[in-house]
Coordinates of C-alpha atoms and ligand atoms in Angstrom, one line a residue:
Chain U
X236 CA -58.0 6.1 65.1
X237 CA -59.6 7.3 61.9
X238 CA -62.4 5.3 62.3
X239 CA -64.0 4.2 65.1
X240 CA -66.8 1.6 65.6
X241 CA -70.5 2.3 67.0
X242 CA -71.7 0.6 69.5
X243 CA -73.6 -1.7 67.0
X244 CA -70.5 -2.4 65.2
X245 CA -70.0 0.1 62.4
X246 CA -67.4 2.0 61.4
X247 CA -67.3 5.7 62.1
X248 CA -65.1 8.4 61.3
X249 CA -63.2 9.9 63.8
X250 CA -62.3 13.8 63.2
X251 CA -59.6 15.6 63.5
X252 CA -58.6 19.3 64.6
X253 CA -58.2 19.5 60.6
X254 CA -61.1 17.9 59.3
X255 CA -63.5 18.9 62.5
X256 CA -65.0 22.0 60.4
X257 CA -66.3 19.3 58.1
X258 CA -67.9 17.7 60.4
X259 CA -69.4 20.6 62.6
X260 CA -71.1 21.5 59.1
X261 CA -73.0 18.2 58.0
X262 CA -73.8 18.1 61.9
X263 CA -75.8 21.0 61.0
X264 CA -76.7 19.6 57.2
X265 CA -74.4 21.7 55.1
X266 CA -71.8 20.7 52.8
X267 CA -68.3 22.3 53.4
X268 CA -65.2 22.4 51.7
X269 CA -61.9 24.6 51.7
X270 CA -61.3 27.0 49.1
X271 CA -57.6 27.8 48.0
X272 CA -57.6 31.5 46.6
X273 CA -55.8 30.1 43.3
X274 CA -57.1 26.5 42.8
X275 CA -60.3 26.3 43.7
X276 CA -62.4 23.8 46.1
X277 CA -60.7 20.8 47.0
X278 CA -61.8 18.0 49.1
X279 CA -61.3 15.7 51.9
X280 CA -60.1 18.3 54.4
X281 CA -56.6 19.1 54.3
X282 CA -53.8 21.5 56.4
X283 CA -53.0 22.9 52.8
X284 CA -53.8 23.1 49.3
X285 CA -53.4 19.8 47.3
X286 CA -53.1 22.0 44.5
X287 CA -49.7 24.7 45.6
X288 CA -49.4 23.6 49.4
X289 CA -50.7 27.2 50.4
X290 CA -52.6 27.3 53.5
X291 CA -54.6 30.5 52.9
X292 CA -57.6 28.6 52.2
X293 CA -61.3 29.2 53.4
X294 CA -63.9 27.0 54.2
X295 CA -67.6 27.6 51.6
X296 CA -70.7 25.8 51.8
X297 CA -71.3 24.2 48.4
X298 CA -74.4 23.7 47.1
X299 CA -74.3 19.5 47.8
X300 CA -75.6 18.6 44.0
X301 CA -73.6 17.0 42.1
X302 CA -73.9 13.6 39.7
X303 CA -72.9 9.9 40.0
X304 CA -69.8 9.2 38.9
X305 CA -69.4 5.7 39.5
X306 CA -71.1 3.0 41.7
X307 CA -70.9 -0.2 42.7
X308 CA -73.0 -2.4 44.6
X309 CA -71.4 -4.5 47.4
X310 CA -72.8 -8.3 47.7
X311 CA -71.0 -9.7 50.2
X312 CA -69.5 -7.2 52.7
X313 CA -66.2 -6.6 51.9
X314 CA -66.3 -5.2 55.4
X315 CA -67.2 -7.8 57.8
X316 CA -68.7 -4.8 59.9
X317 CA -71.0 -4.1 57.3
X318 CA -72.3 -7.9 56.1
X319 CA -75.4 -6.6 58.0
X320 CA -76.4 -3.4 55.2
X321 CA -75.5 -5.7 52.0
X322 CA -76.1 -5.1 49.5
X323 CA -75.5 -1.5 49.5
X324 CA -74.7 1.3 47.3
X325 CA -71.3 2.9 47.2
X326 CA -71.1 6.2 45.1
X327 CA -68.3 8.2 43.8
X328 CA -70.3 11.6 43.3
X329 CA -68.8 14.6 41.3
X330 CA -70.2 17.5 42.8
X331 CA -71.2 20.7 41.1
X332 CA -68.7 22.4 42.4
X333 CA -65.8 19.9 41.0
X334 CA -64.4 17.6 43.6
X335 CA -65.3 14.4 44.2
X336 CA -66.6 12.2 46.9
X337 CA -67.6 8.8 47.8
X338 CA -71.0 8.1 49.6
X339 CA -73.3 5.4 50.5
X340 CA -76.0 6.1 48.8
X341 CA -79.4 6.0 50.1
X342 CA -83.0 6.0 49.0
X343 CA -82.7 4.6 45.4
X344 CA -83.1 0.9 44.4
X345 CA -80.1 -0.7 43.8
X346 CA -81.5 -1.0 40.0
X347 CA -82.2 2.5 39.6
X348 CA -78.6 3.5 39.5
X349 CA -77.0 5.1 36.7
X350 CA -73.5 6.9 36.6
X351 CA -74.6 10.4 35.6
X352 CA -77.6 10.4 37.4
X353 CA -78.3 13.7 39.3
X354 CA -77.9 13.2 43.3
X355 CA -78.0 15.5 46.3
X356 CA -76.2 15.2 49.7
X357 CA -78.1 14.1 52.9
X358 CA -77.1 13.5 55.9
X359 CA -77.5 11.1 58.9
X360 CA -76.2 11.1 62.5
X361 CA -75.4 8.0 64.1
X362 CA -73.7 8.4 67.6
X363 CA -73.6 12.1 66.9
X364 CA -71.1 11.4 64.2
X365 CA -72.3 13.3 61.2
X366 CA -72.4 10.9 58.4
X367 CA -72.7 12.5 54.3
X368 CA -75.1 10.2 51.9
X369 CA -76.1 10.8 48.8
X370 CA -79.9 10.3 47.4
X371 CA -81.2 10.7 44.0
X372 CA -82.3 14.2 43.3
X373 CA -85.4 15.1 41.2
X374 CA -84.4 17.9 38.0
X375 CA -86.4 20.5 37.5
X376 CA -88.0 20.3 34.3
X377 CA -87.0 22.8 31.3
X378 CA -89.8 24.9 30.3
X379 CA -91.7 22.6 27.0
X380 CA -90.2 23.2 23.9
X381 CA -86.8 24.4 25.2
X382 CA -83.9 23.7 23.3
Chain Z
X183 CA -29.1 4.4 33.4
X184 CA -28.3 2.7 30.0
X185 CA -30.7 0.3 28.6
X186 CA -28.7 -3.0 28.5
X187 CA -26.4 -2.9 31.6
X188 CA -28.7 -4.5 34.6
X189 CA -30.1 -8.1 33.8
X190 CA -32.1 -10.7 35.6
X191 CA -30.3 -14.1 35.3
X192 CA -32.1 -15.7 37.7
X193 CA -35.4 -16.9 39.8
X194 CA -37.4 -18.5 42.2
X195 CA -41.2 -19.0 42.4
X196 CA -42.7 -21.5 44.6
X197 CA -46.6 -22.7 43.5
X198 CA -49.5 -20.8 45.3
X199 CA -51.4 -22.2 46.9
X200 CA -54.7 -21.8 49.5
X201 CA -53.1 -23.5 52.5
X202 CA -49.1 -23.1 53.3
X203 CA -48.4 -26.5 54.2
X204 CA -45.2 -25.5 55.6
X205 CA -45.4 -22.6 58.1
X206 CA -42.2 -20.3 58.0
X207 CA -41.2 -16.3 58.9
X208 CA -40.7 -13.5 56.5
X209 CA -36.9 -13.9 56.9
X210 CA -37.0 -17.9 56.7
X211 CA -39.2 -17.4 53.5
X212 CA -36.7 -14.6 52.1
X213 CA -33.8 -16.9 52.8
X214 CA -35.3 -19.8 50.8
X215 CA -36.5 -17.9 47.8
X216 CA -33.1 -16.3 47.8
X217 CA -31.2 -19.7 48.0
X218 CA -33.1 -21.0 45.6
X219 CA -32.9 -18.3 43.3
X220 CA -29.0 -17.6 43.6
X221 CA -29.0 -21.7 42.8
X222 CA -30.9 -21.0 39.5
X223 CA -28.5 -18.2 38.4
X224 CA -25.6 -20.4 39.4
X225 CA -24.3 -17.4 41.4
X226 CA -22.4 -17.4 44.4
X227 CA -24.3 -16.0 48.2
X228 CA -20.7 -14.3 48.8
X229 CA -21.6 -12.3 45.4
X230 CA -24.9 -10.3 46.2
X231 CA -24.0 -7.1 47.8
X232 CA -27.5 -5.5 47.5
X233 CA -31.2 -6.4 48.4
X234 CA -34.5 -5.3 47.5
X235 CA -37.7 -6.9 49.7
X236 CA -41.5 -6.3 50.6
X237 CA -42.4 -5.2 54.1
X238 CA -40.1 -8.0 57.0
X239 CA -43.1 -8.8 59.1
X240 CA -40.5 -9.8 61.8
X241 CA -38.6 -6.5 61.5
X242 CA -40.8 -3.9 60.5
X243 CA -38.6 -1.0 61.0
X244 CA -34.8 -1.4 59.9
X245 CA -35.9 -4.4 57.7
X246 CA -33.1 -4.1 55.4
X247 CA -30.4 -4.6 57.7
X248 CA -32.6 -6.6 59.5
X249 CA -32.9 -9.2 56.2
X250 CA -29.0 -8.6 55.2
X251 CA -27.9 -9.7 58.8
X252 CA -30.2 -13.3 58.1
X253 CA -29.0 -13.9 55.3
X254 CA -25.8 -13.1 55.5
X255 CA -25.4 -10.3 52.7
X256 CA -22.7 -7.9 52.8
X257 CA -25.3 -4.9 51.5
X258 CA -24.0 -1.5 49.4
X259 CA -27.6 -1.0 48.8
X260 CA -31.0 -2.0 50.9
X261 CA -34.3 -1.3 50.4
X262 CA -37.8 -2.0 51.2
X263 CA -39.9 -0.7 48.1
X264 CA -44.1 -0.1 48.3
X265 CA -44.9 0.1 44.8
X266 CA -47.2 -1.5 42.1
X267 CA -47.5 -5.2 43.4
X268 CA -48.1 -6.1 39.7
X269 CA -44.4 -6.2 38.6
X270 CA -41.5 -7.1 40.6
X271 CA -41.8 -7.5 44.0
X272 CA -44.6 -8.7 46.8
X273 CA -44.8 -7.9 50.0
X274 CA -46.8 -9.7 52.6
X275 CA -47.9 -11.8 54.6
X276 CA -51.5 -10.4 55.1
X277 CA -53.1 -8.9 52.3
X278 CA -53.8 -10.7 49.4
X279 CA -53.6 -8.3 46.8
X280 CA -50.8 -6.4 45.5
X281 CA -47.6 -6.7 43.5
X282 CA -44.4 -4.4 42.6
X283 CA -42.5 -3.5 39.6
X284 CA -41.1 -0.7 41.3
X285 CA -38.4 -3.0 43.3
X286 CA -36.6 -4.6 39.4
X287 CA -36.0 0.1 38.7
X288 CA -34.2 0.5 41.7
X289 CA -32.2 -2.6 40.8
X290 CA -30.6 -1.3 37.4
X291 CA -30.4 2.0 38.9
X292 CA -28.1 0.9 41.6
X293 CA -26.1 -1.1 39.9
X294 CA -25.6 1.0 37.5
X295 CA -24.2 3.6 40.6
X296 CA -22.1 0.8 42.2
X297 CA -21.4 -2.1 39.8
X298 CA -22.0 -4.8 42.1
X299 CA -22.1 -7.9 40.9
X300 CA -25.4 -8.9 42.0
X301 CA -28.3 -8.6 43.8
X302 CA -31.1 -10.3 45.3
X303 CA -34.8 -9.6 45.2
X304 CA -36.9 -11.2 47.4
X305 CA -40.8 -11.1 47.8
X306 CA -42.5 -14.0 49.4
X307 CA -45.7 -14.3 51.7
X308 CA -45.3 -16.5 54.6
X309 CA -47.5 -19.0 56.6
X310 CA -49.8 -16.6 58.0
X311 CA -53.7 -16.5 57.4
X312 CA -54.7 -14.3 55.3
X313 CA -56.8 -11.7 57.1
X314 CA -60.2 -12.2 56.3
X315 CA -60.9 -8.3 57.3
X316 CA -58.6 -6.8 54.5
X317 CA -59.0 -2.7 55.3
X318 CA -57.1 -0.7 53.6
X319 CA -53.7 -1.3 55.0
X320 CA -52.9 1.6 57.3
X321 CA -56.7 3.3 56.4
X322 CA -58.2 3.8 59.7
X323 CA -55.0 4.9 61.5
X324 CA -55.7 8.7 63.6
X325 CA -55.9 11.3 60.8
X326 CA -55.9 9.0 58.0
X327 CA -57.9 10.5 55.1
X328 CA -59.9 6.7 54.1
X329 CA -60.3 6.3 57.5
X330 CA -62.6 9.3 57.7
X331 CA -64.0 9.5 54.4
X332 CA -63.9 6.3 52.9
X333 CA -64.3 3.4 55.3
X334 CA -67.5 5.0 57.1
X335 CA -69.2 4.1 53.5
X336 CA -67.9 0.8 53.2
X337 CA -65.2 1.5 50.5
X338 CA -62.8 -1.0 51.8
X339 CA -60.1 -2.9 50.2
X340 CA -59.1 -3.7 46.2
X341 CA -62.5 -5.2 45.0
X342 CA -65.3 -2.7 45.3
X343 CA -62.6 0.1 44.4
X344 CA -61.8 -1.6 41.3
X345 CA -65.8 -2.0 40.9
X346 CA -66.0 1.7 41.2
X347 CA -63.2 1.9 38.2
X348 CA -65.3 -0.9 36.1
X349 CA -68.8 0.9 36.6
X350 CA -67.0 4.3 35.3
X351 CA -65.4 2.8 32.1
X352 CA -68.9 0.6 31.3
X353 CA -70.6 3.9 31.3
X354 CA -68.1 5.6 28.8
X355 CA -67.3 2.9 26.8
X356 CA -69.9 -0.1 26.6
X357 CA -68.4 -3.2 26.4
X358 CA -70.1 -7.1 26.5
X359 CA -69.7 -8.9 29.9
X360 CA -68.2 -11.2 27.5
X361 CA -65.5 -9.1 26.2
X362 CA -64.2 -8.9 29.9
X363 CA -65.0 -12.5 30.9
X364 CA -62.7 -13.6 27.7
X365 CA -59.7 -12.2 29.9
X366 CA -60.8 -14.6 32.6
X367 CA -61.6 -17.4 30.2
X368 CA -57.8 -17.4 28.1
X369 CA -55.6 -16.8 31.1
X370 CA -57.6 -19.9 32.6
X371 CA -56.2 -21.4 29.7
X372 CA -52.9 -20.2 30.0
X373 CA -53.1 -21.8 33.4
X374 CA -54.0 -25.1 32.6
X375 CA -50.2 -25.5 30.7
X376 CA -48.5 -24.2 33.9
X377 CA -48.0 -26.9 36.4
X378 CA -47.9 -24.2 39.5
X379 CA -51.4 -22.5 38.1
X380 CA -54.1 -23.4 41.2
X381 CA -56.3 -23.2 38.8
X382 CA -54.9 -25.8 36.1
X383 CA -57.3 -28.5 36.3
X384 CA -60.2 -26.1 36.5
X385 CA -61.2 -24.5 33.0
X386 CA -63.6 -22.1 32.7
X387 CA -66.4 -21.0 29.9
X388 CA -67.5 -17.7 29.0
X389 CA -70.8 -18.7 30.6
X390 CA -69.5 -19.8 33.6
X391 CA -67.6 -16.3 34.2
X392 CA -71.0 -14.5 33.4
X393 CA -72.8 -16.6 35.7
X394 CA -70.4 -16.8 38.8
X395 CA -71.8 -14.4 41.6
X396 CA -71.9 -11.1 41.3
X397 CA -69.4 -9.8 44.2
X398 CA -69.3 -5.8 43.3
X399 CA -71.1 -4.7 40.5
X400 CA -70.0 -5.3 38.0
X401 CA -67.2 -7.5 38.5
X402 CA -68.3 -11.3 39.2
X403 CA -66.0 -13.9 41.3
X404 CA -64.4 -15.4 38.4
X405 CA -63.3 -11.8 37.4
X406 CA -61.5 -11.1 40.8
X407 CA -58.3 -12.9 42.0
X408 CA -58.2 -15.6 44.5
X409 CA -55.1 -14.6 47.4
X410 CA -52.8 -17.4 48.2
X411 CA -49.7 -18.1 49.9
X412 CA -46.5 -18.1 47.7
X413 CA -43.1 -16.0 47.2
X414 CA -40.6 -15.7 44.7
X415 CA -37.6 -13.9 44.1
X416 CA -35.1 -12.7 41.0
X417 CA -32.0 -12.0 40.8
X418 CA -30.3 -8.8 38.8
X419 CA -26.9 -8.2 37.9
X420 CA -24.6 -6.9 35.8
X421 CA -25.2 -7.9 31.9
X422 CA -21.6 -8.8 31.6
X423 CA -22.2 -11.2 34.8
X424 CA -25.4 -12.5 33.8
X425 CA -24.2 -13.4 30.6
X426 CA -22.1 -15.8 32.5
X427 CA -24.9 -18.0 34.0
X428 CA -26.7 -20.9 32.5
X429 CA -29.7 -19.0 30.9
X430 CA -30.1 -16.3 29.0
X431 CA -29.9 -12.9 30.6
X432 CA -32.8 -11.0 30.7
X433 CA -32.3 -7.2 29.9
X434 CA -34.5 -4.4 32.0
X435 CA -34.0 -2.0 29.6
X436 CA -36.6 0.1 30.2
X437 CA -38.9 1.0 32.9
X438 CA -41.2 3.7 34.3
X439 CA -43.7 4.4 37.6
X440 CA -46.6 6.8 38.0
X441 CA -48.2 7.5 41.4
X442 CA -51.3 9.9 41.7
X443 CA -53.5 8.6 44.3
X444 CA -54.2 6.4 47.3
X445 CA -58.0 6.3 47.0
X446 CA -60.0 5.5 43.5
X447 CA -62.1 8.7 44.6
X448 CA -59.3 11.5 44.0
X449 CA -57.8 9.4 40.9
X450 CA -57.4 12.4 38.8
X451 CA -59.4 9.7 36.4
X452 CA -60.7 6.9 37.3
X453 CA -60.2 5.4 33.8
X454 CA -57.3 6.9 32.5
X455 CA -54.6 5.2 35.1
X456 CA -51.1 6.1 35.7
X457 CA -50.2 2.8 33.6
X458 CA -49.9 5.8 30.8
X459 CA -46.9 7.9 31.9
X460 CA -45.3 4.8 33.4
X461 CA -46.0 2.8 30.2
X462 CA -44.8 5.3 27.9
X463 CA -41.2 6.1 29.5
X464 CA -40.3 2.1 30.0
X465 CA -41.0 1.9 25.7
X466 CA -39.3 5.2 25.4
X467 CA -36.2 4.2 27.2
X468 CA -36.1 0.8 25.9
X469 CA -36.5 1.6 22.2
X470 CA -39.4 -0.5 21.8
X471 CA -42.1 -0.2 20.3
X472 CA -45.4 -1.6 21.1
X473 CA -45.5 -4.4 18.1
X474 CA -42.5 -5.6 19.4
X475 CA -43.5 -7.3 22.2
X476 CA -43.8 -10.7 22.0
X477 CA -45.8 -11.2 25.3
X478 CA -48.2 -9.3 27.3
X479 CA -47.8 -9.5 31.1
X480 CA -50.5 -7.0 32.8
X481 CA -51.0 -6.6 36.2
X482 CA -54.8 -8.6 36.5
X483 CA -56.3 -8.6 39.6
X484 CA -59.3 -8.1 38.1
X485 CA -60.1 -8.4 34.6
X486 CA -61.0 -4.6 34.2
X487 CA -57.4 -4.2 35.2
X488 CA -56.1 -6.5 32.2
X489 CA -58.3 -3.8 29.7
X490 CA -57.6 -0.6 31.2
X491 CA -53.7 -1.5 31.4
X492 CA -53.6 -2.4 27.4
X493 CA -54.8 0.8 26.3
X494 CA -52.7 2.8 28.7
X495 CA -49.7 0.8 27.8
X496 CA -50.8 1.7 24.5
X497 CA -52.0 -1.6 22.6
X498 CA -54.8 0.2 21.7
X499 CA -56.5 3.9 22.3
X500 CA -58.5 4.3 24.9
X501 CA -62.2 3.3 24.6
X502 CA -61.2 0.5 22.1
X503 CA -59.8 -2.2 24.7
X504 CA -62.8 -4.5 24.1
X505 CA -62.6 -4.9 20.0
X506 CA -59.0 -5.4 21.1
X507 CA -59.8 -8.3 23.3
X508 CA -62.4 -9.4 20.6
X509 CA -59.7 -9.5 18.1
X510 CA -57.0 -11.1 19.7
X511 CA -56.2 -14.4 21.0
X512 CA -54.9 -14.3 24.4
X513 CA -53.3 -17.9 24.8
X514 CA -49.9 -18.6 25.1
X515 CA -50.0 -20.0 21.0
X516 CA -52.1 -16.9 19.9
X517 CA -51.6 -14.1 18.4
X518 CA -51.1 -12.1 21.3
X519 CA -50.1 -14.1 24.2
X520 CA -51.1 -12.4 27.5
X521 CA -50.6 -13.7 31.0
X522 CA -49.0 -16.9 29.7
X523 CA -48.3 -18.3 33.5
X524 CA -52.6 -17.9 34.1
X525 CA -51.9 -14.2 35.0
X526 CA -52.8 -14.0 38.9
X527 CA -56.4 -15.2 37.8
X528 CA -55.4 -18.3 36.9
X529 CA -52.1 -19.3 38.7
X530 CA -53.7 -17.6 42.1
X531 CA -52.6 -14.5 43.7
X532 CA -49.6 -15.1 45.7
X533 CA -50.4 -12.5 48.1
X534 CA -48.0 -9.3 48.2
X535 CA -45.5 -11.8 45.8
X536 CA -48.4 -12.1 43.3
X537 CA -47.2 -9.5 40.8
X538 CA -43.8 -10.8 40.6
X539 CA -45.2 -14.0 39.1
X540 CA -45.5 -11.7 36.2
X541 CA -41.4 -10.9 35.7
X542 CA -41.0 -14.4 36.4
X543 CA -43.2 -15.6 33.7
X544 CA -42.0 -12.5 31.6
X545 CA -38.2 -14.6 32.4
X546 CA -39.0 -17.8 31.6
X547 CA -40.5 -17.0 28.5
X548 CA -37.3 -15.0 27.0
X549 CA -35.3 -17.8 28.4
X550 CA -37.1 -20.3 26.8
X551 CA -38.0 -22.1 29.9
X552 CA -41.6 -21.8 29.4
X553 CA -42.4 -25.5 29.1
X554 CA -45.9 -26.1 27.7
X555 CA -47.1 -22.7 27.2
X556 CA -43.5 -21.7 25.9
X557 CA -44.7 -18.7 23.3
X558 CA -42.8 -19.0 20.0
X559 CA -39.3 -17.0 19.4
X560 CA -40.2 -15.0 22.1
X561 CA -37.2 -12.0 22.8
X562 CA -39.6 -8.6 24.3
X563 CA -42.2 -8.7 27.0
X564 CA -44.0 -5.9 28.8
X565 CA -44.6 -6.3 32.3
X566 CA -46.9 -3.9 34.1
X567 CA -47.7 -3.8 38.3
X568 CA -50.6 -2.2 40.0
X569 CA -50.3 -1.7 43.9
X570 CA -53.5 -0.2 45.8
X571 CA -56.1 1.3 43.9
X572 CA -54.6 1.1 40.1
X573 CA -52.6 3.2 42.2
X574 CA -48.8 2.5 42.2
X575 CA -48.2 1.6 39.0
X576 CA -44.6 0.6 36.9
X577 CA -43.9 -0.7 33.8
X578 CA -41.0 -2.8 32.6
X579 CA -40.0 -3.6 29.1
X580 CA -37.1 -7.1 29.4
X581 CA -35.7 -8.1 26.3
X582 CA -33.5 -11.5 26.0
X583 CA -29.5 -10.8 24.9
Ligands
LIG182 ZN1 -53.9 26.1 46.0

């Protein structure tokens, strides 16, 4: 299966020989995608480009910033597996880099969310199943009197 | 395919309803909706050569042949179609959710290849419970992308994706919870002159959409659709042959589909949906122009849905859907009569049937059959369908002969 449960009950993804160098990376706390030569990063991990279908792709750490594009705030569990967390964030994020991912995020009030707002990947193991986040990420500030 | 040669003559559409009082199989479903459409069409079983249908819960592999050996149909063409629940077709017996316009395009298109003489759609959703743990369908099989990405973070079925799609569009274009509630609150009263609406004793206030619970920020319960248990099925044919039956025939003279995405998160944007390109080649083809249409049938599983689908279809540019609902009147005797049957809001989602209940209504009215809520000299419709994610989308322009 894609997804398998924990032994509390939650729903964990279940890698792949394709996807597997994702996963070996957040083990470890780093970000990777695959880089096609011609179209740039893509994401979720794939046998070949999304963009031509080549398969002379790399895999890059990315840098893991990147801003919310959307949220929402689930209520009532819209997975039964999950009534337990609600409510909880989930995040579409657009990373620096250009794709985009969805996250729980984590460490941020539910009424501190605002799509735009500048977030940062984290990561947490459960079962020793790497699992991405997203938390809010503090700007630095531009020098006073910057444009 | 030309633009007047395939037309619907014919339909069936039972009530939804929250409890199917009369258990039955896919098949046994597919064969009632189909006898009682053929019935309304006054055409004969030994006519229908093809067949169009959801998923055949007793036959999930070979389901064509599986349904043209129940029922008895001598088959040039067979298919099972996954596309945009919104419009023609359903599938189901599980999810609530979806709906097809994909299924009424590969009717014209066939006939126009074969010339049959007619054929049967069938969508229904039989006496099953609805699952109460609606997944993604298929998500979390081995190797599935949601399954790895998407389920561990609690992005599971239609609701809190089309959340994600709201919270996006709020942010670029600020519109008044009322604004969106107003969709809620006029198909409600659309609903209340349709005697198969669930919801047709049960009016709704702005208020009371605003302060129903919040589910998936932003969208509140009275914004999302209620799954039921229903079916329905149309019949297409020939224009020449249609214009032999009892009502009027209904031309599909124009119709278009756009896929791009499974999951909300890789929509190439989450608030510019493939309604567009679909949209844009069923006018095109048609001849039609978007001040034509004499009634509005959107795909509305959630009223974020309704707005993003009029600007895409093109009502109005993108960003300016909620002066567009401010300005219009969205009951059956206003000035732009939307959802005339209570949408799926207010006539209750009739699981993977529900977005056929928008071609039916999108019949009725052209045929004048529309009772009640019958919209005045009413000859063009747009009918729009949304499967997954405002991911399979189609769009369907009938006209009346
Ligand atoms: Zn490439």
């Amino acid at each position: 299966m894609g997804t398998r449960m924990s032994e509390d009950g939650r729903p964990l993804p279940v890698p792949n020989p394709t996807t597997a160098p994702f996963f070996d990376a957040a083990r470890e706390g780093r970000l990777r995608l695959q880089r096609c030569p011609r179209d740039g990063l893509f994401f979720y991990p794939r046998s070949r480009c999304p963009g031509c279908l080549g398969d002379d792709w790399s895999w890059e750490d990315v840098s893991g910033r990147g801003s919310l594009h959307a949220f929402t705030v689930d209520r009532v569990g819209h997975d039964p597996a999950l009534t337990r967390d609600v409510p909880f964030a989930i995040a579409v994020v657009e990373l620096e880099e250009g794709p985009r991912m969805t996250a729980r995020m984590v460490d941020c009030g539910l009424d501190d969310l605002r799509v735009g707002m500048p977030v940062e990947a984290t990561f947490e193991t459960l079962e020793d199943v790497p699992l991405v986040r997203f938390r809010p990420r503090q700007v630095e500030r531009l020098p006073i009197g910057g444009a | 395919m030309g633009k007047r040669e395939a037309a619907i003559a014919g339909l069936a559409e039972w009530a939804p309803q929250r409890r199917w009082d009369r258990p039955m199989f896919s098949m046994e479903a597919a064969a009632e909706l189909a006898a009682l459409a053929l019935a309304d069409a006054d055409i004969e079983h030994g006519e229908v050569d093809g067949l169009v249908t959801g998923p055949v819960f007793e036959s999930p592999m070979f389901a064509p042949s599986a349904l043209a050996e129940y029922l008895g149909v001598r088959a040039n063409f067979a298919e099972v179609v996954d596309l945009g629940r919104g419009l023609a077709g359903g599938h189901g017996l599980e999810s609530g959710g979806g709906h097809r316009g994909g299924s009424l395009r590969h009717g014209p298109r066939r006939l126009h290849d074969r010339a049959p003489a007619a054929a049967a759609l069938a969508w229904r959703r039989s006496g099953s419970r609805p699952r109460a743990h609606s997944r993604l369908p298929g998500g979390d099989a081995w190797g599935s992308p949601q399954g790895q990405f998407e389920l561990p973070s609690g992005l599971v079925a239609a609701t809190p994706s089309f959340a994600l799609i709201a919270s996006r569009y709020l942010a670029r274009f600020p519109t008044a919870p009322e604004t969106l509630a107003k969709i809620a609150v006029h198909e409600r009263e659309n609903a209340a002159h349709n005697p198969k609406a669930i919801f047709r004793n049960e009016p709704i206030t702005i208020e009371d959409v605003l302060s129903s619970r919040m589910v998936a920020d932003p969208l509140k319960l009275l914004e999302v659709v209620m799954p039921c248990f229903g079916g329905g099925a149309v019949i297409v044919t020939r224009s020449d042959r249609a214009g032999r039956g009892p009502h009027r025939p209904v031309f599909v003279s124009g119709y278009g589909e756009r896929l791009t995405h499974k999951s909300i998160t890789y929509a190439p944007d989450l608030v510019e949906t493939p309604t567009r390109v679909a949209s844009e080649r069923a006018f095109q083809m048609a001849g039609v122009a978007r001040s034509d249409v004499d009634v509005a049938l959107p795909y509305d599983c959630y009223t974020i849905t309704v707005l993003l689908t009029l600007e895409d279809a093109g009502f109005c540019k993108k960003g300016d859907g909620g002066v567009f609902l401010e300005d219009h009147d969205l009951r059956h005797d206003g000035d732009f009569p939307l959802n005339t049957h209570g949408g799926q809001l207010g006539m209750g989602q009739a699981g993977l049937a529900g977005g056929l209940s928008h071609v039916t209504e999108a019949v009725l009215q052209i045929q004048g059959r529309g009772g009640e809520r019958q919209v005045r000299s009413c000859d063009v419709a747009y009918v729009n369908g949304t499967g997954g994610m405002m991911a399979e989308q189609v769009a369907l322009i009938l006209e009346g002969a």
